[in-house]
Coordinates of C-alpha atoms in Angstrom, one line a residue:
Chain A
M1 CA 133.5 83.2 44.0
V2 CA 130.2 83.3 45.8
A3 CA 132.1 84.0 49.0
C4 CA 134.1 86.8 47.4
A5 CA 130.9 88.4 46.1
A6 CA 129.2 88.1 49.5
L7 CA 132.2 89.9 51.2
L8 CA 132.3 92.6 48.6
A9 CA 128.5 93.2 48.1
P10 CA 127.7 95.4 51.1
F11 CA 130.6 97.8 50.3
T12 CA 129.8 97.9 46.6
A13 CA 126.2 98.7 47.4
L14 CA 127.3 101.6 49.6
L15 CA 129.8 102.7 46.9
V16 CA 127.0 102.9 44.4
A17 CA 124.3 104.3 46.7
V18 CA 126.2 107.0 48.6
F19 CA 129.0 107.9 46.2
L20 CA 128.3 107.2 42.5
V21 CA 124.6 107.8 42.4
P22 CA 124.7 111.1 44.4
V23 CA 127.5 112.5 42.2
A24 CA 125.7 111.5 39.0
Y25 CA 122.4 113.0 40.4
A26 CA 124.1 116.2 41.3
I27 CA 125.7 116.5 37.9
G28 CA 122.2 115.8 36.4
L29 CA 120.5 118.4 38.6
S30 CA 123.1 121.0 37.9
L31 CA 122.0 120.9 34.2
F32 CA 118.4 121.7 35.0
S33 CA 116.7 124.4 36.9
Q34 CA 113.3 124.8 38.6
D35 CA 111.1 127.5 37.1
H36 CA 108.5 128.7 39.5
H37 CA 105.6 130.3 37.8
G38 CA 103.1 132.7 39.3
L39 CA 102.6 132.1 43.0
G40 CA 104.6 128.9 43.0
F41 CA 101.7 126.4 43.4
G42 CA 102.3 123.0 41.9
G43 CA 106.1 123.2 42.1
G44 CA 106.7 124.8 38.7
T45 CA 108.4 123.1 35.8
T46 CA 111.9 121.7 35.4
V47 CA 113.7 123.0 32.3
F48 CA 117.0 122.0 30.8
T49 CA 119.4 124.9 31.2
G50 CA 122.7 123.2 30.2
L51 CA 125.7 124.9 31.6
R52 CA 123.9 128.0 32.7
S53 CA 124.1 127.2 36.4
Y54 CA 127.9 126.7 36.1
L55 CA 128.2 130.0 34.4
A56 CA 126.1 131.6 37.1
V57 CA 128.3 130.1 39.8
L58 CA 131.6 130.9 38.2
T59 CA 130.7 134.5 37.6
D60 CA 129.3 135.0 41.1
P61 CA 131.8 137.1 43.0
S62 CA 130.7 135.6 46.3
F63 CA 131.6 132.1 45.1
V64 CA 135.0 133.1 43.6
S65 CA 135.9 135.1 46.7
G66 CA 135.3 131.9 48.7
F67 CA 138.2 130.3 46.8
G68 CA 140.2 133.5 47.4
V69 CA 139.6 133.0 51.2
I70 CA 140.7 129.4 50.9
A71 CA 143.9 130.3 49.0
L72 CA 144.8 133.0 51.6
Y73 CA 144.0 130.5 54.4
C74 CA 146.3 127.9 52.8
V75 CA 149.1 130.5 52.4
I76 CA 149.0 131.0 56.2
F77 CA 148.0 127.5 57.4
V78 CA 150.1 125.1 55.3
P79 CA 153.6 126.6 56.1
V80 CA 152.8 127.1 59.7
V81 CA 151.4 123.6 60.4
V82 CA 154.1 121.8 58.4
V83 CA 157.0 123.7 59.9
S84 CA 155.8 123.6 63.5
A85 CA 154.8 119.9 63.3
L86 CA 158.2 119.1 61.6
V87 CA 160.2 121.0 64.2
L88 CA 158.4 119.2 67.1
A89 CA 158.8 115.8 65.4
L90 CA 162.5 116.5 64.9
L91 CA 163.0 117.6 68.5
L92 CA 161.2 114.5 69.8
D93 CA 163.4 112.3 67.4
S94 CA 166.6 114.0 68.4
G95 CA 166.8 112.3 71.8
L96 CA 167.0 115.7 73.6
I97 CA 163.6 115.4 75.1
R98 CA 162.6 113.4 78.2
L99 CA 159.0 112.1 78.6
R100 CA 158.6 111.7 74.9
R101 CA 155.4 109.6 75.2
T102 CA 153.7 112.2 77.5
A103 CA 154.7 115.0 75.2
Q104 CA 153.3 113.1 72.2
M105 CA 150.0 112.4 74.0
L106 CA 149.6 116.0 75.2
L107 CA 150.2 117.4 71.7
Y108 CA 147.9 114.9 70.1
L109 CA 145.1 115.6 72.6
P110 CA 143.3 118.3 70.5
H111 CA 142.8 115.8 67.7
A112 CA 140.4 113.9 69.9
V113 CA 138.3 117.1 70.3
P114 CA 135.6 117.2 67.6
G115 CA 136.0 120.0 65.1
L116 CA 132.8 121.9 66.2
I117 CA 133.8 121.8 69.8
A118 CA 137.4 123.0 69.1
A119 CA 135.8 125.8 67.2
V120 CA 133.4 126.6 70.2
I121 CA 136.3 126.6 72.6
W122 CA 138.4 129.0 70.5
L123 CA 135.4 131.2 69.6
Y124 CA 134.8 131.7 73.3
L125 CA 138.5 132.5 73.8
Y126 CA 138.1 135.1 71.0
T127 CA 134.9 136.6 72.5
P128 CA 135.3 139.8 74.5
G129 CA 133.8 139.4 78.0
L130 CA 134.2 135.6 77.9
S131 CA 137.8 135.4 77.0
P132 CA 140.5 135.3 79.7
V133 CA 143.1 136.0 77.0
I134 CA 141.5 139.3 76.0
R135 CA 141.2 140.2 79.7
L136 CA 144.9 139.4 80.2
F137 CA 145.9 141.7 77.3
A138 CA 143.5 144.4 78.6
R139 CA 145.3 144.4 81.9
A140 CA 148.5 145.3 80.0
D141 CA 146.4 148.0 78.2
I142 CA 146.4 146.2 74.9
T143 CA 143.1 146.0 73.1
I144 CA 143.0 142.9 70.9
D145 CA 140.2 142.0 68.5
F146 CA 140.4 138.4 67.3
L147 CA 137.3 138.7 65.1
G148 CA 138.3 141.9 63.2
L149 CA 138.7 142.3 59.5
H150 CA 142.4 141.3 59.4
T151 CA 142.4 138.9 62.3
V152 CA 139.5 136.7 61.6
L153 CA 141.3 134.5 59.1
P154 CA 144.4 134.0 61.3
S155 CA 142.0 133.2 64.1
I156 CA 140.4 130.4 62.0
V157 CA 143.9 129.2 61.0
N158 CA 144.7 129.0 64.7
I159 CA 141.8 126.7 65.4
A160 CA 142.9 124.3 62.6
L161 CA 146.5 124.5 63.8
W162 CA 145.4 123.6 67.3
S163 CA 143.5 120.6 66.1
G164 CA 146.1 119.4 63.5
L165 CA 149.5 120.1 65.0
G166 CA 149.8 116.9 67.1
Y167 CA 148.3 114.7 64.5
N168 CA 150.7 115.9 61.8
M169 CA 153.6 115.7 64.2
V170 CA 152.9 112.0 64.9
I171 CA 152.9 111.3 61.1
F172 CA 156.3 113.0 60.8
Y173 CA 157.6 111.3 64.0
A174 CA 156.5 107.9 62.8
A175 CA 158.4 108.5 59.5
L176 CA 161.5 109.7 61.3
Q177 CA 161.5 106.7 63.6
A178 CA 161.4 104.4 60.5
L179 CA 164.7 106.0 59.1
P180 CA 167.6 103.6 59.0
R181 CA 169.8 104.6 62.0
E182 CA 173.0 103.9 59.9
V183 CA 172.3 106.9 57.7
I184 CA 172.1 109.2 60.7
E185 CA 175.2 107.6 62.3
A186 CA 177.1 108.2 59.1
A187 CA 176.1 111.9 59.1
R188 CA 177.3 112.2 62.7
I189 CA 180.7 110.5 61.8
D190 CA 181.1 113.0 59.0
G191 CA 180.9 115.7 61.6
A192 CA 177.4 117.0 61.0
G193 CA 175.7 118.6 64.1
G194 CA 172.2 117.9 65.2
I195 CA 170.5 120.7 63.3
R196 CA 172.6 120.0 60.2
T197 CA 171.7 116.3 60.3
A198 CA 168.0 117.2 60.8
L199 CA 167.8 119.6 57.9
M200 CA 170.2 117.9 55.4
V201 CA 169.6 114.2 56.1
K202 CA 166.3 113.6 57.9
V203 CA 164.0 116.1 56.3
P204 CA 164.9 115.2 52.7
I205 CA 164.3 111.5 53.4
I206 CA 160.9 111.9 54.8
R207 CA 159.7 114.4 52.2
G208 CA 157.1 111.9 51.1
S209 CA 155.3 112.4 54.4
V210 CA 155.8 116.2 54.1
V211 CA 154.1 116.2 50.6
M212 CA 151.3 114.0 52.0
V213 CA 150.6 116.4 54.9
C214 CA 150.6 119.3 52.6
M215 CA 148.1 117.6 50.3
F216 CA 145.7 116.7 53.1
A217 CA 146.0 120.2 54.4
L218 CA 145.1 121.6 51.0
I219 CA 142.2 119.2 50.5
G220 CA 141.0 119.9 54.1
A221 CA 141.2 123.6 53.5
L222 CA 138.8 123.3 50.5
Q223 CA 136.2 121.8 52.8
L224 CA 136.4 124.6 55.4
F225 CA 132.9 124.8 56.8
T226 CA 132.5 124.1 60.6
E227 CA 134.7 126.9 62.0
P228 CA 133.6 129.8 59.7
M229 CA 130.0 128.6 60.1
L230 CA 130.3 129.1 63.8
M231 CA 132.2 132.4 63.4
N232 CA 129.4 133.6 61.1
Q233 CA 127.1 133.7 64.2
A234 CA 129.6 135.8 66.1
T235 CA 131.1 138.3 63.7
P236 CA 130.0 140.2 60.5
M237 CA 133.5 139.6 59.1
V238 CA 132.5 136.1 58.2
N239 CA 129.5 136.3 55.8
S240 CA 127.2 133.4 55.0
R241 CA 129.1 132.6 51.7
F242 CA 132.6 132.9 53.2
T243 CA 133.9 129.5 51.9
P244 CA 132.8 127.3 48.9
N245 CA 131.0 124.8 51.3
M246 CA 129.2 127.7 53.0
Y247 CA 128.2 129.0 49.5
I248 CA 126.7 125.6 48.7
Y249 CA 124.8 125.5 51.9
D250 CA 123.5 129.0 51.4
A251 CA 122.5 128.4 47.8
A252 CA 120.6 125.2 48.7
F253 CA 118.9 126.1 52.0
R254 CA 118.7 129.9 52.1
R255 CA 118.1 130.6 48.4
N256 CA 116.5 127.2 47.6
N257 CA 118.4 127.0 44.3
Y258 CA 119.3 123.4 43.9
G259 CA 120.7 123.8 40.4
L260 CA 123.1 126.5 41.6
A261 CA 124.1 124.4 44.7
S262 CA 124.6 121.3 42.6
A263 CA 126.8 123.1 40.1
A264 CA 128.9 124.6 42.9
S265 CA 129.2 121.1 44.5
V266 CA 130.3 119.6 41.2
I267 CA 132.9 122.4 40.7
L268 CA 134.2 121.8 44.3
L269 CA 134.4 118.1 43.6
I270 CA 136.4 118.6 40.4
V271 CA 138.8 121.1 42.0
T272 CA 139.4 118.7 44.9
C273 CA 140.0 115.7 42.7
A274 CA 142.2 117.6 40.3
L275 CA 144.2 118.9 43.2
S276 CA 144.8 115.6 44.9
Y277 CA 145.5 113.9 41.5
G278 CA 147.9 116.6 40.6
V279 CA 149.8 116.5 43.9
T280 CA 150.0 112.7 43.9
R281 CA 151.4 112.6 40.4
W282 CA 153.9 115.4 41.2
A283 CA 155.0 113.6 44.3
G284 CA 155.3 110.3 42.4
R285 CA 157.6 112.0 39.8
Q286 CA 159.7 113.6 42.5
E287 CA 160.1 110.2 44.2
R288 CA 161.2 108.6 40.9
S289 CA 163.6 111.3 39.9
A290 CA 165.2 111.1 43.4
R291 CA 166.1 107.4 42.8
Chain B
M1 CA 194.4 119.4 77.8
T2 CA 192.2 119.6 74.8
V3 CA 191.3 115.9 75.3
I4 CA 189.7 116.9 78.6
A5 CA 188.2 120.2 77.5
T6 CA 186.4 118.9 74.5
P7 CA 183.9 116.6 76.2
A8 CA 183.2 119.3 78.8
K9 CA 182.4 121.8 76.0
T10 CA 180.2 119.3 74.2
S11 CA 178.3 118.4 77.3
G12 CA 177.8 122.1 78.0
R13 CA 176.5 122.6 74.5
R14 CA 174.3 119.6 74.8
L15 CA 172.8 121.0 78.0
T16 CA 171.8 124.2 76.2
S17 CA 170.3 122.4 73.3
R18 CA 168.4 120.2 75.7
A19 CA 167.1 123.3 77.5
V20 CA 166.1 125.0 74.2
A21 CA 164.4 121.8 72.9
S22 CA 162.5 121.2 76.1
T23 CA 161.3 124.8 76.2
V24 CA 159.9 124.6 72.6
V25 CA 158.1 121.3 73.4
V26 CA 156.7 122.6 76.7
L27 CA 155.4 125.7 75.0
A28 CA 153.7 123.6 72.3
A29 CA 152.2 121.4 75.0
L30 CA 150.9 124.4 76.9
Y31 CA 149.3 125.7 73.6
T32 CA 147.5 122.4 73.2
L33 CA 146.6 121.9 76.8
L34 CA 145.5 125.4 78.0
P35 CA 142.3 125.7 75.9
A36 CA 141.2 122.3 77.0
L37 CA 141.9 123.3 80.6
W38 CA 139.9 126.5 80.1
L39 CA 136.9 124.4 79.0
L40 CA 137.3 122.3 82.2
L41 CA 137.4 125.4 84.4
A42 CA 134.7 127.2 82.6
S43 CA 132.3 124.3 83.0
T44 CA 132.2 125.0 86.8
K45 CA 131.0 128.6 86.3
N46 CA 127.5 129.9 86.0
A47 CA 126.7 132.5 83.4
D48 CA 127.6 135.5 85.6
A49 CA 131.0 134.0 86.7
L50 CA 131.7 133.0 83.1
F51 CA 131.7 136.7 82.2
G52 CA 133.4 137.6 85.5
S53 CA 137.1 138.4 85.8
D54 CA 138.7 135.5 87.6
I55 CA 138.6 132.2 85.9
L56 CA 140.7 130.4 88.5
S57 CA 138.5 131.4 91.5
L58 CA 136.3 128.5 92.8
R59 CA 133.9 130.9 94.6
D60 CA 131.0 130.3 92.3
F61 CA 131.4 126.6 91.9
S62 CA 128.3 125.6 90.0
L63 CA 129.3 122.4 88.2
W64 CA 126.4 120.4 89.6
H65 CA 124.0 123.2 88.9
N66 CA 125.2 123.4 85.3
L67 CA 124.9 119.6 84.9
R68 CA 121.4 119.7 86.2
D69 CA 120.5 122.5 83.8
L70 CA 122.2 120.7 80.9
F71 CA 120.0 117.7 81.2
T72 CA 116.7 119.5 82.0
M73 CA 116.9 122.3 79.4
E74 CA 114.3 122.0 76.7
D75 CA 112.9 118.7 78.1
G76 CA 116.3 117.1 78.4
V77 CA 117.0 117.2 74.7
Y78 CA 120.8 117.1 75.3
G79 CA 120.6 113.6 76.6
R80 CA 118.8 112.7 73.4
W81 CA 121.6 114.2 71.3
Y82 CA 124.1 112.3 73.3
L83 CA 122.3 109.0 72.7
N84 CA 121.9 109.9 69.0
S85 CA 125.7 110.6 68.7
L86 CA 126.5 107.3 70.4
L87 CA 124.1 105.5 68.1
Y88 CA 125.4 107.1 64.9
A89 CA 129.0 106.7 65.9
V90 CA 129.3 103.4 67.7
L91 CA 126.8 101.4 65.7
G92 CA 127.8 103.2 62.5
A93 CA 131.5 102.6 63.1
F94 CA 131.0 99.0 64.0
T95 CA 128.8 98.2 61.0
G96 CA 130.9 100.3 58.7
S97 CA 134.1 98.5 59.9
L98 CA 132.6 95.1 59.3
I99 CA 131.7 96.1 55.8
S100 CA 135.1 97.7 55.0
V101 CA 137.2 94.9 56.5
A102 CA 135.2 92.3 54.6
A103 CA 135.7 94.2 51.3
G104 CA 139.4 94.9 52.0
Y105 CA 139.9 91.2 52.7
A106 CA 138.2 90.2 49.5
F107 CA 140.4 92.6 47.6
D108 CA 143.5 91.0 49.1
K109 CA 142.6 87.3 48.9
Y110 CA 140.5 86.8 45.8
E111 CA 141.0 87.4 42.1
F112 CA 138.0 88.7 40.1
P113 CA 137.4 90.6 36.9
H114 CA 138.0 94.4 37.0
K115 CA 139.5 94.1 40.5
E116 CA 142.1 96.8 40.1
K117 CA 139.6 99.2 38.4
L118 CA 137.2 98.7 41.3
F119 CA 140.0 99.4 43.7
G120 CA 140.9 102.5 41.8
L121 CA 137.4 103.7 42.5
V122 CA 137.9 102.9 46.2
L123 CA 141.1 105.1 46.1
T124 CA 139.1 107.9 44.4
G125 CA 136.6 107.6 47.3
V126 CA 139.5 108.1 49.8
M127 CA 140.5 111.3 48.0
V128 CA 136.9 112.7 48.0
P129 CA 136.2 114.3 51.4
P130 CA 132.7 113.5 52.8
T131 CA 131.6 117.2 52.9
V132 CA 131.7 117.4 49.0
L133 CA 129.1 114.6 49.0
A134 CA 126.8 116.1 51.6
L135 CA 124.7 118.1 49.2
P136 CA 124.5 115.4 46.5
L137 CA 123.4 113.0 49.2
Y138 CA 120.7 115.4 50.4
L139 CA 119.4 115.7 46.9
V140 CA 119.1 111.9 46.5
A141 CA 117.7 111.5 50.0
S142 CA 115.0 114.1 49.3
G143 CA 114.2 112.4 46.0
I144 CA 113.4 109.1 47.9
G145 CA 111.8 110.8 50.9
L146 CA 114.5 109.9 53.4
V147 CA 115.5 113.5 54.4
N148 CA 115.1 114.2 58.1
T149 CA 115.3 110.5 59.2
F150 CA 117.8 108.5 61.2
W151 CA 118.9 106.7 58.0
A152 CA 119.8 109.9 56.2
V153 CA 122.7 110.3 58.5
F154 CA 123.4 106.7 59.4
V155 CA 123.7 105.1 55.9
P156 CA 126.2 107.6 54.4
V157 CA 128.6 107.4 57.3
L158 CA 129.0 103.6 56.8
F159 CA 130.9 104.3 53.6
N160 CA 134.6 104.2 54.5
P161 CA 136.9 103.7 51.5
F162 CA 140.0 104.4 53.6
G163 CA 138.9 101.5 55.8
V164 CA 138.9 99.2 52.8
Y165 CA 142.3 100.4 51.7
L166 CA 143.7 99.9 55.2
A167 CA 142.0 96.5 55.6
R168 CA 143.5 95.3 52.3
L169 CA 147.0 96.3 53.5
L170 CA 146.5 94.7 56.9
S171 CA 145.0 91.5 55.4
S172 CA 148.1 90.9 53.2
G173 CA 150.3 91.5 56.3
Y174 CA 148.4 89.6 59.0
V175 CA 146.5 86.7 57.2
P176 CA 149.0 84.2 55.7
N177 CA 147.6 82.3 52.7
E178 CA 148.8 79.0 54.2
V179 CA 146.3 79.4 57.0
L180 CA 143.5 79.7 54.5
E181 CA 144.8 76.7 52.6
A182 CA 144.8 74.7 55.9
S183 CA 141.3 75.7 56.7
R184 CA 140.1 74.8 53.2
V185 CA 141.8 71.4 53.5
D186 CA 139.9 70.9 56.8
G187 CA 136.7 71.3 54.7
A188 CA 135.6 74.7 56.0
G189 CA 133.7 76.9 53.5
E190 CA 135.1 80.2 52.4
L191 CA 132.8 82.4 54.5
Q192 CA 133.2 80.1 57.4
T193 CA 137.0 80.5 57.1
Y194 CA 136.6 84.3 56.9
F195 CA 134.5 84.5 60.1
R196 CA 136.2 81.9 62.1
V197 CA 139.9 82.3 61.1
S198 CA 140.6 85.5 59.1
L199 CA 138.5 88.0 61.0
R200 CA 140.1 86.9 64.2
M201 CA 143.5 87.5 62.8
L202 CA 142.4 90.8 61.5
G203 CA 141.2 91.8 65.0
P204 CA 143.7 94.6 65.6
G205 CA 143.1 95.9 62.1
F206 CA 139.4 95.9 62.7
V207 CA 139.8 98.0 65.9
T208 CA 142.0 100.5 64.0
V209 CA 139.4 100.9 61.2
F210 CA 136.7 101.2 63.9
L211 CA 138.6 103.9 65.8
F212 CA 139.1 106.0 62.7
Q213 CA 135.5 105.8 61.7
L214 CA 134.3 106.5 65.2
T215 CA 136.2 109.7 65.3
A216 CA 135.0 110.7 61.8
I217 CA 131.4 110.1 62.6
W218 CA 131.6 111.8 66.0
N219 CA 133.1 114.8 64.2
N220 CA 130.4 114.8 61.5
F221 CA 128.7 118.2 61.2
F222 CA 127.9 119.2 57.6
L223 CA 125.9 116.0 56.7
P224 CA 123.6 116.1 59.7
M225 CA 123.2 119.9 59.3
V226 CA 122.1 119.4 55.7
M227 CA 119.9 116.3 56.4
L228 CA 118.2 117.0 59.7
S229 CA 115.6 119.5 60.8
N230 CA 114.1 117.5 63.6
Q231 CA 115.9 118.4 66.8
H232 CA 115.3 114.9 68.2
L233 CA 117.5 113.4 65.6
Y234 CA 120.4 115.8 66.0
P235 CA 123.9 114.5 67.0
L236 CA 125.8 116.5 69.7
S237 CA 127.7 118.7 67.2
L238 CA 124.6 120.0 65.6
G239 CA 122.7 120.4 68.9
L240 CA 125.6 122.4 70.4
Y241 CA 125.7 124.5 67.3
T242 CA 122.0 125.5 67.7
W243 CA 122.5 126.2 71.4
N244 CA 125.5 128.4 70.5
S245 CA 123.3 130.4 68.2
S246 CA 120.7 130.8 71.0
A247 CA 123.5 132.0 73.3
T248 CA 124.1 135.0 71.2
V249 CA 120.6 136.1 72.1
S250 CA 120.1 134.6 75.6
P251 CA 123.5 134.3 77.5
E252 CA 122.1 131.7 79.9
Y253 CA 122.9 129.1 77.1
Y254 CA 126.7 129.8 77.4
P255 CA 127.3 127.6 80.4
L256 CA 125.3 124.9 78.8
V257 CA 127.3 125.0 75.6
V258 CA 130.5 124.9 77.7
I259 CA 129.6 121.9 79.8
G260 CA 127.8 120.2 76.9
S261 CA 131.0 120.5 74.9
L262 CA 133.1 119.1 77.8
L263 CA 130.9 116.0 78.1
A264 CA 130.9 115.6 74.3
V265 CA 134.7 115.3 74.3
V266 CA 134.8 112.5 76.9
P267 CA 134.0 109.4 74.8
L268 CA 136.7 110.1 72.2
I269 CA 139.3 110.9 74.8
V270 CA 138.4 107.6 76.6
A271 CA 138.5 105.6 73.3
F272 CA 141.8 107.3 72.3
L273 CA 143.5 106.6 75.7
T274 CA 142.4 103.0 76.0
L275 CA 142.9 102.0 72.4
Q276 CA 146.1 104.1 71.7
R277 CA 148.2 101.4 70.1
Y278 CA 145.6 100.5 67.5
W279 CA 145.2 104.0 66.5
K280 CA 148.9 104.5 66.0
S281 CA 149.3 101.4 63.9
G282 CA 146.7 102.7 61.6
L283 CA 148.3 106.1 61.3
T284 CA 151.7 104.7 60.4
A285 CA 150.3 102.1 58.0
G286 CA 148.3 104.9 56.3
S287 CA 151.2 107.3 56.0
V288 CA 154.4 105.5 55.5
K289 CA 153.0 102.9 53.1

């Protein structure tokens, strides 16, 4: 028992110190606000304001529009990353490709590039003057603006796609490799072609992995920060409250309103948890009804 | 005749599918490879050549010049960032993995009150992304005066609930209970058994947890951005971010951001290539369940 406690103690201490206490503290802070009187000497007084910060956050158009941006981002990103990763995994699994290991490694490579650096690389590829891509288009007399009003979001999606494509492909590929070969053999004997087998047999069996990838893509999307933060330095199309996390940063460090920032953090936390709980439950029900 | 014709037709069709499949995979590989290649080529250019027209020309080869600038700019602060990143990531991932693997092992091998409730909390931790915790952590850290210190970034990154989940899974797979029984019969204490026997059997699992955490900490951006204002404590990601903002005003920073980014990618690529099989075992264990 002593040994068990000793092995668990460090982790439990961390769980309390960097997870439970901060969340509780943020909830507490979100219910209070700092009133600065006069010239602001002496730090002012802390007053209980109840849910007023939540009301302020939820009625702030710049916070709500952040979720709109995330929703639009998901509508583009999730289908593109799932379909392309799935197609690549199915192709690698089909036995039609030589040098499978090399292909996997090349496709996975961007995942080893830190998020900020991936964003820097692409930002420079989007920047007129720096970008060989824009220069190439210009030679064909095509002007292309990657950081314009309608292109900036797809440009951010592209960065995420570049980073995540290989990673998600490997998840699908691992699931496909674990499929019982008899099932695929049976489909072939029944006269199903490669594409038919892939769509009607393989994909339905690995749908658990597909749901998982979708869920992580959604949760990841809610956390969007690094890429738009970097874009914010380069284009006015990305404002300083572009996504919920940027809103939190802006509220805490540009507007020095910790109550507002805490409330926004708690809302984001709740949305994230609700989403992952909901998707897991839904996936579990699908799994059971399939049996 | 049909007996002969059919295989010929199928093999012809197979050849076309092979070509189509290969083309798709090659295009995808180019998509992932070319931006990285651009970074490599761009790092050999000085500021003028970077904005020049021909990326492939080696006329203005200034890699060495860029490297010297990188490590001398602002009193060599880049080297400091690099050391910080190594310290946060390597030391953090190592300590964090020790903590997570011990906890995962305890969850697997011992019975204690409220065990599954506590594990439920661990799983909740897995679902909560670290960025959501960054601001709450800042508020706590500023309450106890730890903001803008090494510990403000180092302690939170040790928390790795996914590592605990993975370690529990691997412990039940790789450490047979009979071995523990044998060790107990030999008179070894529980902790002695853990460190001498079980941890050794969990070795590959430990490396997997370590790799995942190393990548996560090296990637960390939001937390240091929130916690740190002293440039000398910055990790690479935050340092390059500030240099990129300087570049929008003074373009001589562009080559530095480019070559600085290139060097910042190296450790993870090396870790990934040398420890590939561990990384893959973790990914499959985490996804297939």
